Tab-separated table of C-alpha atoms and ligand atoms in Angstrom:
chain	number	residue	atom	x	y	z
A	1	UNK	CA	-184.549	65.555	50.259
A	2	UNK	CA	-184.092	69.275	49.489
A	3	UNK	CA	-185.925	71.297	46.864
A	4	UNK	CA	-184.186	72.573	43.750
A	5	UNK	CA	-186.040	73.381	40.540
A	6	UNK	CA	-183.865	71.290	38.246
A	7	UNK	CA	-182.095	68.894	40.611
A	8	UNK	CA	-182.963	66.395	43.294
A	9	UNK	CA	-180.564	66.220	46.199
A	10	UNK	CA	-180.600	63.357	48.693
A	11	UNK	CA	-178.318	62.253	51.480
A	12	UNK	CA	-178.274	58.726	52.841
A	13	UNK	CA	-175.577	58.031	55.390
A	14	UNK	CA	-172.419	59.565	53.986
A	15	UNK	CA	-173.593	59.198	50.367
A	16	UNK	CA	-175.107	62.237	48.614
A	17	UNK	CA	-176.976	61.894	45.315
A	18	UNK	CA	-177.561	64.665	42.807
A	19	UNK	CA	-180.128	63.865	40.111
A	20	UNK	CA	-180.361	66.124	37.042
A	21	UNK	CA	-184.118	66.430	36.909
A	22	UNK	CA	-185.581	67.823	33.686
A	23	UNK	CA	-186.488	64.517	32.031
A	24	UNK	CA	-189.006	66.206	29.689
A	25	UNK	CA	-186.015	68.019	28.079
A	26	UNK	CA	-183.587	65.086	28.439
A	27	UNK	CA	-182.091	66.904	31.469
A	28	UNK	CA	-180.711	69.663	29.222
A	29	UNK	CA	-178.514	72.111	31.108
A	30	UNK	CA	-180.191	75.526	31.454
A	31	UNK	CA	-179.480	78.664	33.481
A	32	UNK	CA	-181.637	77.421	36.358
A	33	UNK	CA	-179.691	74.154	36.439
A	34	UNK	CA	-176.426	76.091	36.480
A	35	UNK	CA	-177.664	78.062	39.523
A	36	UNK	CA	-178.964	74.915	41.249
A	37	UNK	CA	-175.712	73.114	40.564
A	38	UNK	CA	-173.757	76.014	42.015
A	39	UNK	CA	-175.887	75.858	45.188
A	40	UNK	CA	-175.696	72.111	45.599
A	41	UNK	CA	-171.934	71.931	45.012
A	42	UNK	CA	-171.423	74.645	47.630
A	43	UNK	CA	-173.558	72.675	50.084
A	44	UNK	CA	-171.607	69.478	49.382
A	45	UNK	CA	-168.231	71.183	49.826
A	46	UNK	CA	-169.337	72.578	53.204
A	47	UNK	CA	-170.883	69.352	54.498
A	48	UNK	CA	-168.412	67.165	56.421
A	49	UNK	CA	-171.038	64.401	56.623
A	50	UNK	CA	-170.902	63.876	52.838
A	51	UNK	CA	-168.192	61.318	52.090
A	52	UNK	CA	-168.963	60.618	48.450
A	53	UNK	CA	-171.349	61.942	45.799
A	54	UNK	CA	-173.253	60.250	42.970
A	55	UNK	CA	-174.418	62.255	39.939
A	56	UNK	CA	-177.201	60.719	37.823
A	57	UNK	CA	-179.945	61.718	35.388
A	58	UNK	CA	-183.734	61.376	35.798
A	59	UNK	CA	-185.822	59.562	33.185
A	60	UNK	CA	-185.140	56.695	30.831
A	61	UNK	CA	-183.468	58.454	27.916
A	62	UNK	CA	-180.600	60.628	29.088
A	63	UNK	CA	-178.109	61.612	31.719
A	64	UNK	CA	-178.055	65.052	30.026
A	65	UNK	CA	-178.508	66.059	26.357
A	66	UNK	CA	-176.243	69.102	26.666
A	67	UNK	CA	-176.986	72.800	26.852
A	68	UNK	CA	-180.654	73.730	26.594
A	69	UNK	CA	-180.821	74.664	22.937
A	70	UNK	CA	-184.167	76.424	23.297
A	71	UNK	CA	-182.783	78.712	25.997
A	72	UNK	CA	-179.431	78.961	24.276
A	73	UNK	CA	-181.023	80.502	21.178
A	74	UNK	CA	-182.266	83.397	23.320
A	75	UNK	CA	-179.071	83.602	25.372
A	76	UNK	CA	-177.750	86.895	26.759
A	77	UNK	CA	-174.814	88.525	24.953
A	78	UNK	CA	-171.433	86.918	25.739
A	79	UNK	CA	-170.277	89.735	28.032
A	80	UNK	CA	-173.368	89.422	30.261
A	81	UNK	CA	-173.056	85.622	30.218
A	82	UNK	CA	-169.415	85.882	31.271
A	83	UNK	CA	-170.253	88.239	34.150
A	84	UNK	CA	-172.911	85.851	35.455
A	85	UNK	CA	-170.518	82.967	35.096
A	86	UNK	CA	-167.883	84.845	37.058
A	87	UNK	CA	-170.330	85.102	39.962
A	88	UNK	CA	-171.853	81.623	39.795
A	89	UNK	CA	-169.435	79.234	38.150
A	90	UNK	CA	-170.347	75.616	38.963
A	91	UNK	CA	-167.518	74.354	36.760
A	92	UNK	CA	-164.919	76.096	38.917
A	93	UNK	CA	-166.696	74.802	42.013
A	94	UNK	CA	-166.549	71.195	40.772
A	95	UNK	CA	-162.757	71.455	40.933
A	96	UNK	CA	-162.988	72.377	44.620
A	97	UNK	CA	-165.135	69.436	45.754
A	98	UNK	CA	-162.889	67.461	48.151
A	99	UNK	CA	-165.109	64.363	48.197
A	100	UNK	CA	-164.973	61.810	45.348
A	101	UNK	CA	-167.769	62.151	42.774
A	102	UNK	CA	-169.165	59.202	40.822
A	103	UNK	CA	-171.117	59.757	37.584
A	104	UNK	CA	-173.775	57.154	36.742
A	105	UNK	CA	-174.330	57.653	33.009
A	106	UNK	CA	-177.167	56.365	30.870
A	107	UNK	CA	-178.645	57.230	27.495
A	108	UNK	CA	-177.569	60.526	25.917
A	109	UNK	CA	-174.549	62.167	27.527
A	110	UNK	CA	-173.930	65.130	25.257
A	111	UNK	CA	-172.164	68.490	25.481
A	112	UNK	CA	-172.502	69.854	29.021
A	113	UNK	CA	-173.628	66.354	30.037
A	114	UNK	CA	-170.239	64.843	29.335
A	115	UNK	CA	-168.575	67.963	30.728
A	116	UNK	CA	-170.361	67.327	34.063
A	117	UNK	CA	-169.251	63.696	33.911
A	118	UNK	CA	-165.672	64.799	33.166
A	119	UNK	CA	-165.734	66.849	36.394
A	120	UNK	CA	-166.488	63.603	38.243
A	121	UNK	CA	-163.795	61.216	39.441
A	122	UNK	CA	-165.268	57.836	38.499
A	123	UNK	CA	-167.643	57.268	35.573
A	124	UNK	CA	-169.894	54.225	35.348
A	125	UNK	CA	-172.034	53.793	32.231
A	126	UNK	CA	-174.966	51.628	31.257
A	127	UNK	CA	-174.967	49.766	27.960
A	128	UNK	CA	-177.298	52.270	26.255
A	129	UNK	CA	-174.950	55.229	26.736
A	130	UNK	CA	-174.254	57.592	23.781
A	131	UNK	CA	-171.516	60.100	24.481
A	132	UNK	CA	-170.665	63.055	22.263
A	133	UNK	CA	-169.732	66.726	21.998
A	134	UNK	CA	-171.812	68.297	19.201
A	135	UNK	CA	-170.767	71.904	19.968
A	136	UNK	CA	-168.407	72.519	17.027
A	137	UNK	CA	-171.159	71.459	14.602
A	138	UNK	CA	-173.331	74.142	16.226
A	139	UNK	CA	-170.671	76.797	15.636
A	140	UNK	CA	-169.469	76.953	19.251
A	141	UNK	CA	-166.941	75.078	21.374
A	142	UNK	CA	-167.437	73.419	24.764
A	143	UNK	CA	-167.105	76.072	27.452
A	144	UNK	CA	-167.518	74.075	30.630
A	145	UNK	CA	-164.012	72.677	30.577
A	146	UNK	CA	-164.536	69.956	27.966
A	147	UNK	CA	-161.645	71.002	25.722
A	148	UNK	CA	-159.318	70.645	28.711
A	149	UNK	CA	-160.815	67.768	30.686
A	150	UNK	CA	-161.546	65.421	27.763
A	151	UNK	CA	-157.974	65.193	26.354
A	152	UNK	CA	-156.644	64.689	29.888
A	153	UNK	CA	-158.801	61.565	30.136
A	154	UNK	CA	-158.844	60.099	26.605
A	155	UNK	CA	-155.758	61.707	25.015
A	156	UNK	CA	-155.382	64.408	22.370
A	157	UNK	CA	-156.205	62.496	19.188
A	158	UNK	CA	-159.316	60.809	20.530
A	159	UNK	CA	-160.543	64.066	22.095
A	160	UNK	CA	-160.021	65.931	18.843
A	161	UNK	CA	-161.875	63.309	16.824
A	162	UNK	CA	-164.817	63.559	19.225
A	163	UNK	CA	-164.732	67.363	19.162
A	164	UNK	CA	-163.997	68.069	15.507
A	165	UNK	CA	-165.703	65.158	13.758
A	166	UNK	CA	-168.572	64.897	16.275
A	167	UNK	CA	-167.754	61.235	16.919
A	168	UNK	CA	-170.233	59.757	19.406
A	169	UNK	CA	-169.177	56.793	21.526
A	170	UNK	CA	-171.216	53.845	22.698
A	171	UNK	CA	-170.453	52.186	26.030
A	172	UNK	CA	-167.921	49.732	24.678
A	173	UNK	CA	-165.970	52.489	22.882
A	174	UNK	CA	-166.154	54.794	25.902
A	175	UNK	CA	-164.683	51.991	27.999
A	176	UNK	CA	-161.931	51.385	25.436
A	177	UNK	CA	-161.128	55.122	25.417
A	178	UNK	CA	-160.814	55.077	29.221
A	179	UNK	CA	-163.673	57.578	29.414
A	180	UNK	CA	-165.756	55.316	31.647
A	181	UNK	CA	-164.451	52.946	34.315
A	182	UNK	CA	-166.970	50.251	33.495
A	183	UNK	CA	-170.128	49.482	31.538
A	184	UNK	CA	-173.007	47.599	33.141
A	185	UNK	CA	-176.535	46.529	32.243
A	186	UNK	CA	-178.974	49.440	32.554
A	187	UNK	CA	-180.884	47.878	35.445
A	188	UNK	CA	-177.615	47.524	37.380
A	189	UNK	CA	-176.311	51.069	36.870
A	190	UNK	CA	-177.448	52.681	40.112
A	191	UNK	CA	-176.793	49.612	42.201
A	192	UNK	CA	-173.221	49.497	40.835
A	193	UNK	CA	-172.637	53.216	41.482
A	194	UNK	CA	-174.000	52.805	45.016
A	195	UNK	CA	-171.720	49.828	45.700
A	196	UNK	CA	-168.674	51.845	44.645
A	197	UNK	CA	-169.925	54.751	46.784
A	198	UNK	CA	-170.428	52.487	49.816
A	199	UNK	CA	-166.952	51.115	49.428
A	200	UNK	CA	-165.495	54.656	49.372
A	201	UNK	CA	-167.700	55.768	52.293
A	202	UNK	CA	-166.437	52.866	54.400
A	203	UNK	CA	-162.866	54.249	54.433
A	204	UNK	CA	-161.495	57.028	56.603
A	205	UNK	CA	-162.859	60.258	55.040
A	206	UNK	CA	-159.631	62.199	55.485
A	207	UNK	CA	-157.626	59.428	53.819
A	208	UNK	CA	-160.144	59.408	50.952
A	209	UNK	CA	-159.973	63.192	50.495
A	210	UNK	CA	-156.175	63.153	50.716
A	211	UNK	CA	-155.876	60.412	48.092
A	212	UNK	CA	-158.204	62.313	45.735
A	213	UNK	CA	-156.276	65.524	46.268
A	214	UNK	CA	-152.929	63.804	45.693
A	215	UNK	CA	-154.085	62.365	42.365
A	216	UNK	CA	-156.146	65.293	41.053
A	217	UNK	CA	-153.748	68.088	42.026
A	218	UNK	CA	-150.718	65.947	41.359
A	219	UNK	CA	-151.713	65.321	37.746
A	220	UNK	CA	-151.176	68.992	36.937
A	221	UNK	CA	-147.778	69.141	38.659
A	222	UNK	CA	-144.298	68.096	37.587
A	223	UNK	CA	-143.425	64.710	39.150
A	224	UNK	CA	-141.082	66.142	41.815
A	225	UNK	CA	-143.772	68.555	43.015
A	226	UNK	CA	-146.391	65.810	42.872
A	227	UNK	CA	-144.217	63.579	45.045
A	228	UNK	CA	-143.757	66.463	47.459
A	229	UNK	CA	-147.531	66.960	47.609
A	230	UNK	CA	-147.980	63.248	48.325
A	231	UNK	CA	-145.380	63.399	51.111
A	232	UNK	CA	-147.119	66.353	52.755
A	233	UNK	CA	-150.546	64.740	52.541
A	234	UNK	CA	-149.201	61.433	53.878
A	235	UNK	CA	-147.452	63.252	56.745
A	236	UNK	CA	-150.719	65.044	57.613
A	237	UNK	CA	-152.501	61.705	57.830
A	238	UNK	CA	-149.623	60.209	59.838
A	239	UNK	CA	-149.915	63.028	62.403
A	240	UNK	CA	-153.668	62.471	62.623
A	241	UNK	CA	-153.220	58.709	63.121
A	242	UNK	CA	-150.586	59.266	65.817
A	243	UNK	CA	-152.859	61.778	67.558
A	244	UNK	CA	-155.883	59.470	67.581
A	245	UNK	CA	-153.690	56.591	68.751
A	246	UNK	CA	-152.438	58.743	71.644
A	247	UNK	CA	-155.957	59.968	72.475
A	248	UNK	CA	-157.153	56.357	72.394
A	249	UNK	CA	-154.480	55.430	74.971
A	250	UNK	CA	-155.222	58.349	77.325
A	251	UNK	CA	-158.946	57.678	77.118
A	252	UNK	CA	-158.506	54.107	78.248
B	1	COA	N1	-182.104	71.403	24.783
B	1	COA	C1	-183.435	71.577	24.963
B	1	COA	N2	-184.328	70.590	24.776
B	1	COA	C2	-183.862	69.385	24.400
B	1	COA	C3	-182.484	69.134	24.222
B	1	COA	C4	-181.588	70.209	24.431
B	1	COA	N3	-180.267	70.058	24.296
B	1	COA	N4	-182.315	67.848	23.843
B	1	COA	C5	-183.561	67.312	23.807
B	1	COA	N5	-184.483	68.227	24.141
B	1	COA	C6	-185.931	68.069	24.216
B	1	COA	C7	-186.536	67.964	22.830
B	1	COA	O1	-186.783	69.278	22.286
B	1	COA	C8	-187.833	67.229	23.128
B	1	COA	O2	-188.762	68.114	23.678
B	1	COA	P1	-190.283	68.156	23.114
B	1	COA	O3	-190.824	66.789	23.440
B	1	COA	O4	-190.915	69.269	23.885
B	1	COA	O5	-190.180	68.405	21.654
B	1	COA	C9	-187.418	66.258	24.253
B	1	COA	O6	-186.228	66.812	24.815
B	1	COA	C10	-187.092	64.855	23.742
B	1	COA	O7	-186.094	64.984	22.732
B	1	COA	P2	-186.244	64.316	21.262
B	1	COA	O8	-185.387	65.106	20.324
B	1	COA	O9	-187.684	64.171	20.917
B	1	COA	O10	-185.627	62.872	21.541
B	1	COA	P3	-184.952	61.932	20.452
B	1	COA	O11	-184.776	60.625	21.138
B	1	COA	O12	-185.685	61.962	19.173
B	1	COA	O13	-183.490	62.575	20.189
B	1	COA	C11	-181.383	63.582	20.799
B	1	COA	C12	-182.563	62.665	21.216
B	1	COA	C13	-180.493	63.751	22.022
B	1	COA	C14	-180.591	62.939	19.657
B	1	COA	C15	-181.944	64.949	20.326
B	1	COA	O14	-182.874	65.413	21.301
B	1	COA	C16	-180.888	66.007	20.162
B	1	COA	O15	-180.158	65.994	19.174
B	1	COA	N6	-180.802	66.928	21.132
B	1	COA	C17	-179.857	68.029	21.064
B	1	COA	C18	-178.457	67.570	21.448
B	1	COA	C19	-177.502	68.728	21.393
B	1	COA	O16	-177.113	69.190	20.340
B	1	COA	N7	-177.168	69.264	22.573
B	1	COA	C20	-176.400	70.475	22.700
B	1	COA	C21	-174.995	70.168	22.915
B	1	COA	S1	-174.099	71.682	23.040
């Protein structure tokens, strides 16, 4: 286990776990967490042994209750904040993670909390989940991708109702919206996320990364270009399979 101030990072086999770890503040996202997240995502991207990642929140009450409002009230002016963000932007880094990321969501998942979850590939929620984006009511808008990632997952009208009318979802609604893949009893949340992770980790890592890339990059491309991307990725895997087959024969 490695030491971060606001996160716990563990690796077991090919499965890495990142735990948002400020339970006394419902894991609210502060500047230190942004820096820790930037570090840990960089480490994950560079680590070929990591095949899949699980994001979760420490404590009973929340995955993450959004931006740290106490810190936010004393925030630096926007220009300074933007400069820092340019240098250490975990949200941009999330988009570069080649391994699949699973979010295990419980309790409050608000603001930056749901924006982290929206950067993940598979979301599993426990029955007590409460998901919302209160930013507009606070006179701001989500700035960690939420206005772009949320409508891509739940559609424009549902995203706008959540954003503009501060509609919070429970687990059943989040499932109906397609925001979470499944909802499980709270005591089965981590076990379920780990089972999904194990299943992913048991497949060829290059095939897993290629499939993620085909879907994630392909979704932002016109169909013809998406099909071309798929062809290139499939051909790359075909070459690798042929090579290992040949090497297997010569090694015999
Ligand atoms: N930033 C900083 N601290 C936060 C926080 C946040 N976003 N959310 C919760 N906390 C802190 C509380 O200040 C409290 O700390 P304290 O014990 O030192 O007073 C602790 O976490 C527990 O929160 P509390 O409000 O007592 O829990 P609750 O169960 O009564 O309410 C919420 C839970 C999530 C409804 C409530 O904390 C809340 O509305 N938080 C702010 C959500 C928000 O607007 N986030 C920003 C999105 S941009």
